[in-house]
Short mmCIF file of C-alpha atoms and ligand atoms in Angstrom, two decimals:
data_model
loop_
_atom_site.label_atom_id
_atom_site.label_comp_id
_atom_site.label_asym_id
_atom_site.label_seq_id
_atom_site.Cartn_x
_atom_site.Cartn_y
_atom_site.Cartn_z
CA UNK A 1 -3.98 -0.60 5.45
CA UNK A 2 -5.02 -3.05 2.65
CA UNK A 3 -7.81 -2.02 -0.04
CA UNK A 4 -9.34 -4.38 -2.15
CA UNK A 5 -9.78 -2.65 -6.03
CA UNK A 6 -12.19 -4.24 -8.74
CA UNK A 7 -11.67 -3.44 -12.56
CA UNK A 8 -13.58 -4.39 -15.12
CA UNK A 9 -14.91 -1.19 -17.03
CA UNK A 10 -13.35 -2.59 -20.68
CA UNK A 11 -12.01 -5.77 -21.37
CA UNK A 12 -10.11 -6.88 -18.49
CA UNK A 13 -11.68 -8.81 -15.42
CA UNK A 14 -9.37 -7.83 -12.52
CA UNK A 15 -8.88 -7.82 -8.85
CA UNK A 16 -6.04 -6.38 -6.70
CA UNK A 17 -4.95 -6.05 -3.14
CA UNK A 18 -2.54 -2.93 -2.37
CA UNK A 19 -1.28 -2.06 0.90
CA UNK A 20 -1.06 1.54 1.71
CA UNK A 21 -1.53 2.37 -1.53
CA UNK A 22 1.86 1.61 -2.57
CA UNK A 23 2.58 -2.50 -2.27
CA UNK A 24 0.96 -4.39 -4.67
CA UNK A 25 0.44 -7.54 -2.41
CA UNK A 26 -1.62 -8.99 -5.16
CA UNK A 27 -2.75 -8.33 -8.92
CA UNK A 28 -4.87 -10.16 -11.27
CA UNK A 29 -5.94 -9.84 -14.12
CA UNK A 30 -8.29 -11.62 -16.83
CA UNK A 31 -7.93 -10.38 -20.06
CA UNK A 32 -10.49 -11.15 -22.80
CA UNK A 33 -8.19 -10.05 -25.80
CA UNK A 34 -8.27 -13.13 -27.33
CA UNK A 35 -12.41 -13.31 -27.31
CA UNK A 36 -12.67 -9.95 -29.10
CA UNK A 37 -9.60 -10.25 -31.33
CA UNK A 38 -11.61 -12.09 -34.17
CA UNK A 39 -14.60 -9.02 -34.30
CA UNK A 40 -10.75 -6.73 -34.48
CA UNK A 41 -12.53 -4.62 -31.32
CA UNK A 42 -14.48 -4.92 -28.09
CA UNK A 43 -17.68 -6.53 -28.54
CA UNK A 44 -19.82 -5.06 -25.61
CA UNK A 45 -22.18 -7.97 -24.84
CA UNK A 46 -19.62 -10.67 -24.75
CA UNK A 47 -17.27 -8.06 -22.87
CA UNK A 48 -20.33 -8.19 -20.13
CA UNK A 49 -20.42 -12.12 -20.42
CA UNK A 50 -17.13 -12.99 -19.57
CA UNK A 51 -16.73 -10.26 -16.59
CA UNK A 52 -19.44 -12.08 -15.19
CA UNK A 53 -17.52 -15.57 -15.59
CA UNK A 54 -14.52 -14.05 -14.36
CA UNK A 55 -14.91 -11.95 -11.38
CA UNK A 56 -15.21 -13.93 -8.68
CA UNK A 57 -12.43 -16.07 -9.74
CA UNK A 58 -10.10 -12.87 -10.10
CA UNK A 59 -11.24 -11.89 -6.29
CA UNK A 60 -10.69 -14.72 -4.83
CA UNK A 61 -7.57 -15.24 -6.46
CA UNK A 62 -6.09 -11.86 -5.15
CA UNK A 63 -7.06 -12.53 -1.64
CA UNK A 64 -5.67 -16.16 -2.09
CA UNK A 65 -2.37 -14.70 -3.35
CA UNK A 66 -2.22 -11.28 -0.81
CA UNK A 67 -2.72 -14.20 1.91
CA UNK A 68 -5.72 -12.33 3.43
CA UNK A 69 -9.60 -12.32 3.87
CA UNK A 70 -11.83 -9.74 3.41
CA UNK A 71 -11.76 -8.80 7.12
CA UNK A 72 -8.23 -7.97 6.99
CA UNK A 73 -9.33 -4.92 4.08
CA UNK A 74 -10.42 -1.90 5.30
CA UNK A 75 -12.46 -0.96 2.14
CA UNK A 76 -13.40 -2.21 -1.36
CA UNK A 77 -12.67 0.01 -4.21
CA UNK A 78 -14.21 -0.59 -8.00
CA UNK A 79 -14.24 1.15 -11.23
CA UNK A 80 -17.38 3.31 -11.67
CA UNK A 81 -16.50 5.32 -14.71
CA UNK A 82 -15.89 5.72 -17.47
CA UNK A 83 -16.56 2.42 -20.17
CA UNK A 84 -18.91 0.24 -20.87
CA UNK A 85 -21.62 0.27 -18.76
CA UNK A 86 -22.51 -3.44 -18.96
CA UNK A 87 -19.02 -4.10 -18.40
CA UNK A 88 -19.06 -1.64 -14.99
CA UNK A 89 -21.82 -3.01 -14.03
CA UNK A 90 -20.33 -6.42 -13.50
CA UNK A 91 -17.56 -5.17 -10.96
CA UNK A 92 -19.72 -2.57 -9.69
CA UNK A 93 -22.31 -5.13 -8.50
CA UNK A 94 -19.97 -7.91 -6.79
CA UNK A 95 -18.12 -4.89 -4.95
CA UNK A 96 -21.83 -4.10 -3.40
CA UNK A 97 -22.15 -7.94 -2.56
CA UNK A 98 -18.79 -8.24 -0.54
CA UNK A 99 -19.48 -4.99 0.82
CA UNK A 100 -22.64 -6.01 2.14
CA UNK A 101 -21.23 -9.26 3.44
CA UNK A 102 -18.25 -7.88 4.70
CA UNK A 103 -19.60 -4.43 6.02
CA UNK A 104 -16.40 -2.67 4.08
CA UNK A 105 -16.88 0.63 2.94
CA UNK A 106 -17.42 1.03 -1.14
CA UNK A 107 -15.02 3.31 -2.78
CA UNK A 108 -16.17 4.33 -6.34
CA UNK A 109 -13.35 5.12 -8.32
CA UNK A 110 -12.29 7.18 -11.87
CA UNK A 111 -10.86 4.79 -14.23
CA UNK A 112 -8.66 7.94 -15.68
CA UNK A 113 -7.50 8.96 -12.50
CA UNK A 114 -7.00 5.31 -11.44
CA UNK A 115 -4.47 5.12 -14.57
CA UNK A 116 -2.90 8.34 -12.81
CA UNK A 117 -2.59 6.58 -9.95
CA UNK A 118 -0.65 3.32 -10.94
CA UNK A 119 2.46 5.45 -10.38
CA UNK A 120 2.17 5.59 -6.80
CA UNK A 121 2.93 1.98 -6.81
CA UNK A 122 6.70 -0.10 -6.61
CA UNK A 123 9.26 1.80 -4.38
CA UNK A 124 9.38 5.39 -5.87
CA UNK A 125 6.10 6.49 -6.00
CA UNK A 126 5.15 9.47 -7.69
CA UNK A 127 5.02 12.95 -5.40
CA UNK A 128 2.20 15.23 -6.45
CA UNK A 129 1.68 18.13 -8.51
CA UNK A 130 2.12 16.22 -11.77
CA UNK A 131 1.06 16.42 -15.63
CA UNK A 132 -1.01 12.85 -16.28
CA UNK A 133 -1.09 11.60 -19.38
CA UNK A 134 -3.72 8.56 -19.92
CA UNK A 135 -3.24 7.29 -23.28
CA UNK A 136 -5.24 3.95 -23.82
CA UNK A 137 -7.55 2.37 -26.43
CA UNK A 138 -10.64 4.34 -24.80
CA UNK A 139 -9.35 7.72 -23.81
CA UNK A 140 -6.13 10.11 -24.57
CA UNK A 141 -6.47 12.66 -21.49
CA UNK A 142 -3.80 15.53 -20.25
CA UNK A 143 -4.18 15.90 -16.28
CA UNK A 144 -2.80 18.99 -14.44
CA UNK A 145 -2.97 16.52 -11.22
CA UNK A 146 -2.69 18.18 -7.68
CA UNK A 147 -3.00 15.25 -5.34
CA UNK A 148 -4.26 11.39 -6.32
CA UNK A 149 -7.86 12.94 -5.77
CA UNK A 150 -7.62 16.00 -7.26
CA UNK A 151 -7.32 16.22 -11.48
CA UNK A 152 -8.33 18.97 -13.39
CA UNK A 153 -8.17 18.32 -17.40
CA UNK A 154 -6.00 19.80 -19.39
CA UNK A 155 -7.05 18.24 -22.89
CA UNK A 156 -8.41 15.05 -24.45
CA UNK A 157 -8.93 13.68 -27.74
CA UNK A 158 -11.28 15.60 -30.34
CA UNK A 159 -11.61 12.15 -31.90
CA UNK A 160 -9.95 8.52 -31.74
CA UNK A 161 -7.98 7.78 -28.57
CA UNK A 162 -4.36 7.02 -29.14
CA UNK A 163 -4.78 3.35 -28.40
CA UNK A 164 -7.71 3.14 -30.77
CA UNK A 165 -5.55 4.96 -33.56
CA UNK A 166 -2.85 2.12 -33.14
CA UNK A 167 -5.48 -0.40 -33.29
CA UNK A 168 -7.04 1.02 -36.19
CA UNK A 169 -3.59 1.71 -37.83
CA UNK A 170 -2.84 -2.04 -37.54
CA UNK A 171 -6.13 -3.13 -39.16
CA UNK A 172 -5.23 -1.01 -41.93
CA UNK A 173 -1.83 -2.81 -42.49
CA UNK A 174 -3.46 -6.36 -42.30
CA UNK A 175 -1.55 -6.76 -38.52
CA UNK A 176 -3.34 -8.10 -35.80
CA UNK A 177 -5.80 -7.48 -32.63
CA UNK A 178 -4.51 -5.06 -30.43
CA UNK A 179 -3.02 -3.18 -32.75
CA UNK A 180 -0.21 -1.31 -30.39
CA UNK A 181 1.74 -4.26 -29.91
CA UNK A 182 1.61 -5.29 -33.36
CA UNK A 183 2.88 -2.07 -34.92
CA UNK A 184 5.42 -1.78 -32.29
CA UNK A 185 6.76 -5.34 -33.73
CA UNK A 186 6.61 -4.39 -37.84
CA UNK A 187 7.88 -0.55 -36.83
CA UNK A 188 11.01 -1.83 -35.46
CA UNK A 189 12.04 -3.07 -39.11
CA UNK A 190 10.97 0.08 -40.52
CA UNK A 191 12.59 3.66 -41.48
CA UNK A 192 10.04 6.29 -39.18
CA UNK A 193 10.98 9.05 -42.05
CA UNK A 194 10.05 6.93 -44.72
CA UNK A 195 6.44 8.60 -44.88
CA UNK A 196 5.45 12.49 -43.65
CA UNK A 197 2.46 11.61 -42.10
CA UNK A 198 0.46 14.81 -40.31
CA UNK A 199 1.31 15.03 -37.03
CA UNK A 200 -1.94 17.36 -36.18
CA UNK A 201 -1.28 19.72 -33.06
CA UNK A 202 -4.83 21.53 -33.50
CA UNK A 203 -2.79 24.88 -32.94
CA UNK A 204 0.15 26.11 -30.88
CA UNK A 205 -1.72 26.34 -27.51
CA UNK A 206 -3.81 23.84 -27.77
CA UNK A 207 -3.58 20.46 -25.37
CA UNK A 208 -6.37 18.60 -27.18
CA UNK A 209 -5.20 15.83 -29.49
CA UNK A 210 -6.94 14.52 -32.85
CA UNK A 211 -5.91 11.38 -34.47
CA UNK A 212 -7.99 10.82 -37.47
CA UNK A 213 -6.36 12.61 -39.45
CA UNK A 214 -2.87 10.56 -39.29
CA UNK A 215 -5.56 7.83 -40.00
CA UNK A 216 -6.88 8.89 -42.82
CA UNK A 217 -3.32 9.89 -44.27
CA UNK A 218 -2.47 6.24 -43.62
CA UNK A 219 -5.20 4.67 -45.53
CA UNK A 220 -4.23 6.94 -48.56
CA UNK A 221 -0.29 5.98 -48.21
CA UNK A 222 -1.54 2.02 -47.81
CA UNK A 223 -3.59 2.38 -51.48
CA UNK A 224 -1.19 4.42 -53.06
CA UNK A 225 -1.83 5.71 -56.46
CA UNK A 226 -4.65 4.01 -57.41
CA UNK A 227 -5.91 3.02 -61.29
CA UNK A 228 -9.01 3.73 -60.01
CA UNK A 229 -10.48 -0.24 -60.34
CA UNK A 230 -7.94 -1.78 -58.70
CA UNK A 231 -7.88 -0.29 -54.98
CA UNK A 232 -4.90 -1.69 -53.01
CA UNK A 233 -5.71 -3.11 -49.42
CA UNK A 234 -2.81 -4.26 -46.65
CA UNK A 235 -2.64 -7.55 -48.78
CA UNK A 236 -1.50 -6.04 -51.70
CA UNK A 237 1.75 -4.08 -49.20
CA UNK A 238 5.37 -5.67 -49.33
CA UNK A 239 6.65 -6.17 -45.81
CA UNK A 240 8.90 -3.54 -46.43
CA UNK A 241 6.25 -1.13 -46.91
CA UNK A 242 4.37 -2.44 -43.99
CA UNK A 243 7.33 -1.93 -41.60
CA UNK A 244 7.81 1.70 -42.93
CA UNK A 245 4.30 2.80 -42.41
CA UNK A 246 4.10 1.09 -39.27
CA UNK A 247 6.99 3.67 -38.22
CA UNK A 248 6.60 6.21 -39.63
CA UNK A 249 2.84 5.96 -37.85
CA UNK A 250 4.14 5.31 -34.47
CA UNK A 251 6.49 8.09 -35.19
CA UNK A 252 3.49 10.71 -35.61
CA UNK A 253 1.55 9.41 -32.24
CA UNK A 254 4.66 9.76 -30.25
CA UNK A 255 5.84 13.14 -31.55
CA UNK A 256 2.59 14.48 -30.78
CA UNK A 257 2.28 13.00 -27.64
CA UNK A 258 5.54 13.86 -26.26
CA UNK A 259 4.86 17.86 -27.76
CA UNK A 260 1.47 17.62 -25.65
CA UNK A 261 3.37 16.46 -22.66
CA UNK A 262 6.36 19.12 -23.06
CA UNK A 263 3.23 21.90 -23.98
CA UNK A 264 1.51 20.53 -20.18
CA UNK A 265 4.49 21.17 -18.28
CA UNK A 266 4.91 24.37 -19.49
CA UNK A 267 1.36 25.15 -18.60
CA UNK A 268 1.27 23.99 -15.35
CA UNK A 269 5.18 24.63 -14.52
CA UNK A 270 4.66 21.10 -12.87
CA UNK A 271 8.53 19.10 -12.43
CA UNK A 272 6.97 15.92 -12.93
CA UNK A 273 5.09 13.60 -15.24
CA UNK A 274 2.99 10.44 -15.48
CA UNK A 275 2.62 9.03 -18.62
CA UNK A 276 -0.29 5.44 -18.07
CA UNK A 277 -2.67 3.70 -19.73
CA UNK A 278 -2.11 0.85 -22.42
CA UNK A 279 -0.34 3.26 -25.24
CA UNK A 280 2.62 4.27 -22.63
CA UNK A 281 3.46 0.43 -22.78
CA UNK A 282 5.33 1.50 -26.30
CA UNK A 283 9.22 1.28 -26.40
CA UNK A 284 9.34 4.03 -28.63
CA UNK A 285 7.10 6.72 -26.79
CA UNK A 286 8.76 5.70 -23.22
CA UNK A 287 12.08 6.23 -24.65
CA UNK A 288 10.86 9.59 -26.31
CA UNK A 289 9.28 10.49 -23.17
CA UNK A 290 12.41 9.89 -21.44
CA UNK A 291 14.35 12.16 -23.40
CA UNK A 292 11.59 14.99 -23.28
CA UNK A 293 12.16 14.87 -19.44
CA UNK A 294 15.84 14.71 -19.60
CA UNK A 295 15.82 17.65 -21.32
CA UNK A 296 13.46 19.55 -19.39
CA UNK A 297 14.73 18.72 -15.86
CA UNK A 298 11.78 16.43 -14.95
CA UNK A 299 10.79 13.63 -13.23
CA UNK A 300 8.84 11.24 -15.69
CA UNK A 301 7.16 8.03 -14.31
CA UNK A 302 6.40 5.31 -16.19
CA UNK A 303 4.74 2.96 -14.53
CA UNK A 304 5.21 -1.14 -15.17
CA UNK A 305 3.96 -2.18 -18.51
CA UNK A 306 1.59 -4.34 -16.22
CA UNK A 307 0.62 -1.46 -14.65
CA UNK A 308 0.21 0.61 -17.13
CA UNK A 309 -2.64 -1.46 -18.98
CA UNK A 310 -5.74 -2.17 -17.58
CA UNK A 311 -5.50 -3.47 -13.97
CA UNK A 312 -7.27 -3.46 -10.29
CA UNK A 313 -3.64 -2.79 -8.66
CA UNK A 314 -3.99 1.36 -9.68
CA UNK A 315 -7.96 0.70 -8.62
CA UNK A 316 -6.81 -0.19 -5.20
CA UNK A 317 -3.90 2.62 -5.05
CA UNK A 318 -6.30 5.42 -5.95
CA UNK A 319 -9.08 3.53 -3.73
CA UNK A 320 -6.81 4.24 -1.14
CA UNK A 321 -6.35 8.00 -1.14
CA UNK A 322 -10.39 8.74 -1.71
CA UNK A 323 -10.84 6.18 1.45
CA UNK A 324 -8.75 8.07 3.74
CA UNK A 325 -10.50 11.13 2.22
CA UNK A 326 -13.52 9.93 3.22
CA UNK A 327 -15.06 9.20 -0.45
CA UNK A 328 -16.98 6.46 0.39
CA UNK A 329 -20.43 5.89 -1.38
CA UNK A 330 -23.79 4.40 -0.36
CA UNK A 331 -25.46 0.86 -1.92
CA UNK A 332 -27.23 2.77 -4.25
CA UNK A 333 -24.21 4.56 -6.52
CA UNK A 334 -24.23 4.11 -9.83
CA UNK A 335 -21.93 3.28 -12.81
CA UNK A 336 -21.79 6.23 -15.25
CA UNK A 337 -19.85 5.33 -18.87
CA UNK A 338 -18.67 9.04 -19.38
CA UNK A 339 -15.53 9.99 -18.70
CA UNK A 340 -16.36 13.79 -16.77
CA UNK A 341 -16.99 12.92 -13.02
CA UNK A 342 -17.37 16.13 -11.98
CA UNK A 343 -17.61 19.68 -12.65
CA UNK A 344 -13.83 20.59 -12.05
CA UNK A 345 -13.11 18.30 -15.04
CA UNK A 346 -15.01 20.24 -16.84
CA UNK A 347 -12.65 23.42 -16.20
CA UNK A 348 -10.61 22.81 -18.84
CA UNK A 349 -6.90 24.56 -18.17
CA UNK A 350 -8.02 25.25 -14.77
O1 LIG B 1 -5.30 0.97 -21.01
P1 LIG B 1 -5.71 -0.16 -21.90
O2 LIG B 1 -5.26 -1.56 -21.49
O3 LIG B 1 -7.27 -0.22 -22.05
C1 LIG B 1 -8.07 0.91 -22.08
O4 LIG B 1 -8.39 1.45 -20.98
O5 LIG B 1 -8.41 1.31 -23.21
O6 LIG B 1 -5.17 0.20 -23.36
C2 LIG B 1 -5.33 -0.66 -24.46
C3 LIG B 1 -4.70 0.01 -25.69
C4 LIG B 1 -4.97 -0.70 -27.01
O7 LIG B 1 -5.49 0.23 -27.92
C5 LIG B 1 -3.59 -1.19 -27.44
O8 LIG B 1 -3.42 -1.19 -28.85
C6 LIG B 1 -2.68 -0.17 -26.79
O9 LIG B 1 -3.27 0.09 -25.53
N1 LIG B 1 -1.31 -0.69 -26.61
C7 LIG B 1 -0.23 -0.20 -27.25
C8 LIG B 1 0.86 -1.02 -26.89
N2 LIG B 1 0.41 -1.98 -26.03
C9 LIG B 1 -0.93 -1.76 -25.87
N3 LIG B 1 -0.11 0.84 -28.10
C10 LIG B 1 1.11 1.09 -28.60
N4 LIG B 1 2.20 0.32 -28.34
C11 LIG B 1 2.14 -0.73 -27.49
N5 LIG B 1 3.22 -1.47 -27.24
ZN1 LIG B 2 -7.68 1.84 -19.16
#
């Protein structure tokens, strides 16, 4: 059974055909990084703009490279929430236009629980119950998943997402647009111990995360001591310096993020663990993570990097699951840029 999945709730235009919700027969994506990288973050309206340039050339490209037509899907699947809702909008709307010309079935989908989802795809896909961990620029979200359709939250961000605390981290050091990538690059020159930045746990229960903070502790390490006229910016930092707050950054996201992930498996007693979204493409925290699960006698699954970042492929897998479920949705359903689909997220610890 083939599903076609639509993406476009940030700033990738993508399209995707997955076969029983495992093979990826096609993926593609249209990133606009390069667009936004000169405003250093997602500029909403051109975000909009350039979905609308792009998604028919994504969709026609994954049928073109799955070899197949619409009449050889059984249902459409798109991203209705969470992000921006311009940027939904886009995908939402030409998903109602091939349904209606196709007569598919439309299969709203959860972004979050589509970035769950991306490790049901290659050939060892990921057996439910499972922590998920969604750490990209937007959201930073524990999942005590059940089943691909069934996710009850476990935590989330009291502030910046983990994603957005790399990219803000790299601003700060004068690096470039993402920031992830960028400090992954200067950190591996650095020493992680050179600075103790706060690694904030918000308490020893707790399964919430808060990044500002480590942010704010940054900016102060990147001025220094300060003569009080002369206030030192990332031009002012020796490469050396750079490369040691870069790690020694990276080092505080990834220890708390791996302590969150060893905390959720306790809670849950669950023997394996998804780790998604664009932050898990870092070497660092997937070699941390792999260690954590060594220890522990888990499973850890990490999908692709491609996978892992935004992408229509884990649209399409989750698509999959709420079709044979029967969560199909009328004309008329809506895009909704909050993250909480439904009261059982809400249950927090549940
Ligand atoms: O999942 P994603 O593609 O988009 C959202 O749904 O937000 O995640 C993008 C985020 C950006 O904040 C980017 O800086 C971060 O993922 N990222 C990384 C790395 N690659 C991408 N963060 C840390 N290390 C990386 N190697
Ligand atoms: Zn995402």
């Amino acid at each position: 059974m083939r599903i076609l999945g639509l993406e476009s709730s940030c700033d990738e235009t993508a399209a995707a055909v997955v076969e029983d919700g495992t093979v990826v027969r096609s993926s593609v994506i249209r990133s606009q990084e390069s667009l936004h990288a000169a405003y250093g973050g997602i500029v909403p309206e051109l975000a909009s703009r350039a979905h609308a340039e792009s998604i028919d050339v994504v969709v026609r490209g994954a049928l073109d490279q799955a070899a197949c037509t619409l009449a050889d899907c059984a249902a459409i699947a798109v991203t209705t929430a969470p992000g921006l809702l311009g940027a939904l909008l886009v995908g939402l709307s030409a998903a109602k236009g091939l349904a209606v010309a196709s007569g598919l079935p439309l299969v709203p989908v959860n972004h979050l629980e589509a970035h769950v989802a991306a490790a049901l795809l290659g050939d060892s896909p990921a057996a439910f119950p499972l922590v998920g961990m969604v750490v990209s620029g937007g959201h930073t979200v524990l999942f005590d998943s059940r089943s691909p359709i069934d996710h009850r939250m476990l935590g989330a961000t009291t502030d910046d997402a983990a994603g957005e605390a790399f990219d803000k981290a790299a601003a700060l050091l004068g690096l470039g647009y993402p920031g992830g990538p960028h400090i992954q690059r200067a950190a591996a020159g650095g020493d992680p111990t050179a600075f103790d930045l706060p690694r904030s746990l918000l308490g020893r229960e707790s399964l919430d995360f808060s990044f500002s903070g480590l942010k704010t502790a940054l900016l102060y390490a990147v001025q220094g001591r300060t003569d009080g006229r002369h206030r030192p910016t990332a031009t002012d930092l020796a490469p050396q310096r750079v490369a040691d707050l870069a790690a020694s950054f990276q080092a505080a996201v990834v220890g708390v993020c791996v302590e969150k992930a060893r905390r959720a498996l306790a809670r849950t007693g669950h023997r394996a663990l998804v780790v998604s979204g664009g932050v898990a493409c870092n070497g660092p925290l997937r070699a941390a993570m792999q260690t954590l699960c060594e220890a522990e006698g888990v499973t850890l699954h990490l999908p692709a990097p491609a996978l892992c970042t935004d992408n229509a492929a884990m649209v399409a897998a989750l698509g999959y699951h709420r079709f044979l479920a029967g969560h199909t949705a009328s004309l008329d359903v809506d895009a909704n840029p909050r993250p909480v689909r439904n009261r059982r997220w809400k249950q927090r610890g549940a």
